[in-house]
PDB file of C-alpha atoms in Angstrom:
ATOM      1  CA  ALA A  17      20.341 154.710  75.193  1.00 49.00           C
ATOM      2  CA  LEU A  18      22.923 157.387  74.503  1.00 54.00           C
ATOM      3  CA  LEU A  19      26.314 156.253  73.316  1.00 57.00           C
ATOM      4  CA  PHE A  20      29.669 157.995  72.981  1.00 56.00           C
ATOM      5  CA  ILE A  21      32.813 156.107  72.052  1.00 56.00           C
ATOM      6  CA  THR A  22      36.437 157.246  72.128  1.00 57.00           C
ATOM      7  CA  VAL A  23      38.878 155.040  70.231  1.00 55.00           C
ATOM      8  CA  TYR A  24      42.664 154.786  70.595  1.00 54.00           C
ATOM      9  CA  THR A  25      44.871 152.424  68.608  1.00 53.00           C
ATOM     10  CA  ALA A  26      48.531 151.535  69.051  1.00 53.00           C
ATOM     11  CA  ASP A  27      50.344 148.813  67.128  1.00 60.00           C
ATOM     12  CA  GLY A  28      47.080 147.279  65.965  1.00 63.00           C
ATOM     13  CA  PHE A  29      45.529 146.941  69.427  1.00 71.00           C
ATOM     14  CA  LEU A  30      42.226 148.651  70.097  1.00 83.00           C
ATOM     15  CA  ASN A  31      41.633 150.553  73.332  1.00 86.00           C
ATOM     16  CA  TYR A  32      38.405 152.495  73.757  1.00 91.00           C
ATOM     17  CA  VAL A  33      36.065 154.055  76.297  1.00 93.00           C
ATOM     18  CA  GLU A  34      32.295 153.947  75.958  1.00 94.00           C
ATOM     19  CA  ASP A  35      29.906 156.266  77.819  1.00 93.00           C
ATOM     20  CA  HIS A  36      26.206 155.531  77.717  1.00 91.00           C
ATOM     21  CA  CYS A  37      22.973 156.236  79.507  1.00 91.00           C
ATOM     22  CA  VAL A  38      20.305 153.633  80.166  1.00 91.00           C
ATOM     23  CA  PHE A  39      16.860 155.044  80.939  1.00 88.00           C
ATOM     24  CA  ASN A  40      13.168 154.261  81.201  1.00 84.00           C
ATOM     25  CA  SER A  41      12.030 157.851  81.665  1.00 83.00           C
ATOM     26  CA  THR A  42      13.474 161.348  81.912  1.00 84.00           C
ATOM     27  CA  LYS A  43      13.501 161.239  85.735  1.00 88.00           C
ATOM     28  CA  LEU A  44      17.018 161.271  87.196  1.00 88.00           C
ATOM     29  CA  ASP A  45      16.227 158.244  89.393  1.00 89.00           C
ATOM     30  CA  ASP A  46      15.354 156.217  86.264  1.00 91.00           C
ATOM     31  CA  ILE A  47      18.697 156.909  84.544  1.00 92.00           C
ATOM     32  CA  GLU A  48      21.902 154.889  84.822  1.00 95.00           C
ATOM     33  CA  TYR A  49      25.216 156.294  83.597  1.00 96.00           C
ATOM     34  CA  ILE A  50      27.832 153.732  82.566  1.00 97.00           C
ATOM     35  CA  ARG A  51      31.445 154.261  81.465  1.00 97.00           C
ATOM     36  CA  SER A  52      33.164 151.126  80.175  1.00 97.00           C
ATOM     37  CA  TYR A  53      36.855 150.682  79.359  1.00 96.00           C
ATOM     38  CA  TYR A  54      37.777 148.114  76.685  1.00 95.00           C
ATOM     39  CA  TYR A  55      40.968 146.627  75.310  1.00 91.00           C
ATOM     40  CA  ASN A  56      40.674 144.465  72.183  1.00 88.00           C
ATOM     41  CA  LYS A  57      36.890 144.162  72.637  1.00 88.00           C
ATOM     42  CA  LEU A  58      37.221 142.955  76.246  1.00 93.00           C
ATOM     43  CA  GLU A  59      35.685 145.180  78.920  1.00 96.00           C
ATOM     44  CA  PHE A  60      38.200 145.434  81.748  1.00 97.00           C
ATOM     45  CA  THR A  61      36.755 148.193  83.972  1.00 98.00           C
ATOM     46  CA  ARG A  62      33.348 149.821  84.383  1.00 98.00           C
ATOM     47  CA  PHE A  63      31.862 152.690  86.352  1.00 98.00           C
ATOM     48  CA  SER A  64      28.105 152.468  86.894  1.00 97.00           C
ATOM     49  CA  SER A  65      26.099 155.154  88.659  1.00 96.00           C
ATOM     50  CA  SER A  66      23.894 152.355  90.047  1.00 95.00           C
ATOM     51  CA  VAL A  67      26.885 150.753  91.765  1.00 96.00           C
ATOM     52  CA  GLY A  68      28.533 154.111  92.548  1.00 96.00           C
ATOM     53  CA  LYS A  69      32.117 152.971  91.972  1.00 97.00           C
ATOM     54  CA  TYR A  70      34.458 151.336  89.474  1.00 98.00           C
ATOM     55  CA  VAL A  71      34.440 147.558  89.114  1.00 98.00           C
ATOM     56  CA  GLY A  72      37.211 145.568  87.435  1.00 98.00           C
ATOM     57  CA  TYR A  73      36.588 142.477  85.301  1.00 97.00           C
ATOM     58  CA  THR A  74      40.189 141.430  84.641  1.00 96.00           C
ATOM     59  CA  GLU A  75      43.340 141.533  86.764  1.00 96.00           C
ATOM     60  CA  PHE A  76      44.344 144.788  85.061  1.00 95.00           C
ATOM     61  CA  GLY A  77      40.790 146.121  85.446  1.00 96.00           C
ATOM     62  CA  VAL A  78      40.698 145.329  89.170  1.00 97.00           C
ATOM     63  CA  ARG A  79      43.920 147.294  89.674  1.00 96.00           C
ATOM     64  CA  ASN A  80      42.482 150.238  87.708  1.00 96.00           C
ATOM     65  CA  ALA A  81      39.236 150.130  89.685  1.00 98.00           C
ATOM     66  CA  GLU A  82      41.071 150.104  93.014  1.00 97.00           C
ATOM     67  CA  TYR A  83      43.232 153.039  91.945  1.00 97.00           C
ATOM     68  CA  TRP A  84      40.338 155.140  90.573  1.00 97.00           C
ATOM     69  CA  ASN A  85      38.060 154.339  93.528  1.00 97.00           C
ATOM     70  CA  ASN A  86      40.729 155.748  95.856  1.00 97.00           C
ATOM     71  CA  LEU A  87      41.497 158.948  93.918  1.00 96.00           C
ATOM     72  CA  PRO A  88      40.206 161.963  95.863  1.00 92.00           C
ATOM     73  CA  GLY A  89      37.108 163.353  94.168  1.00 95.00           C
ATOM     74  CA  GLU A  90      37.017 160.777  91.340  1.00 96.00           C
ATOM     75  CA  LEU A  91      33.889 158.916  92.485  1.00 96.00           C
ATOM     76  CA  SER A  92      32.070 162.176  93.167  1.00 95.00           C
ATOM     77  CA  ARG A  93      32.998 163.422  89.685  1.00 95.00           C
ATOM     78  CA  MET A  94      31.787 160.218  88.043  1.00 95.00           C
ATOM     79  CA  ARG A  95      28.541 160.129  90.041  1.00 94.00           C
ATOM     80  CA  ASN A  96      27.806 163.662  88.792  1.00 93.00           C
ATOM     81  CA  GLU A  97      28.112 162.493  85.184  1.00 93.00           C
ATOM     82  CA  LYS A  98      24.617 160.996  85.359  1.00 92.00           C
ATOM     83  CA  GLU A  99      23.136 164.452  85.715  1.00 90.00           C
ATOM     84  CA  ARG A 100      25.691 166.337  83.588  1.00 91.00           C
ATOM     85  CA  TYR A 101      26.007 163.914  80.695  1.00 90.00           C
ATOM     86  CA  CYS A 102      22.718 161.992  80.694  1.00 91.00           C
ATOM     87  CA  LEU A 103      19.883 164.123  82.006  1.00 87.00           C
ATOM     88  CA  ASN A 104      19.631 166.740  79.213  1.00 80.00           C
ATOM     89  CA  ASN A 105      20.486 164.286  76.436  1.00 82.00           C
ATOM     90  CA  VAL A 106      17.978 161.733  77.680  1.00 82.00           C
ATOM     91  CA  GLY A 107      15.276 164.402  77.565  1.00 72.00           C
ATOM     92  CA  ASN A 108      16.140 165.151  73.944  1.00 72.00           C
ATOM     93  CA  ASP A 109      16.214 161.466  72.948  1.00 64.00           C
ATOM     94  CA  HIS A 110      12.978 160.744  74.822  1.00 60.00           C
ATOM     95  CA  GLU A 111      11.186 163.570  72.989  1.00 65.00           C
ATOM     96  CA  ALA A 112      12.551 162.436  69.612  1.00 64.00           C
ATOM     97  CA  ALA A 113      11.389 158.870  70.257  1.00 61.00           C
ATOM     98  CA  LEU A 114       7.860 160.014  71.077  1.00 59.00           C
TER      99      LEU A 114
END
C-alpha cells in the first residue's frame, strides 16, 4: 500500500494526516483510497473511496465529517483522489513488487 503522512505539532500534541492506497491489482475497481486524520495517535475522521464520504470516529471527528460531507465539491474532489493519487503510483509499486 502507498503511504504519505503529513505531520503537524503544536505544544507537544501530534496532529497528522495519512493518505494511502489499498490494492489487489492495478485495476481502478480494485483500489481503495483512504485519508485518515489523527490527533495524538487517535484517528478521528476518515475518508474512504469505498464508502464515498467522510466518517467520524470521535465527537470532534463526527462534526468534521458532517462539515466536509456538506462542502460543495468536497466529496467529488476526494472521490477523484483514487484515480489521481493512487492509480499511477499503484502501477509503479505493483511493477516493483513483481
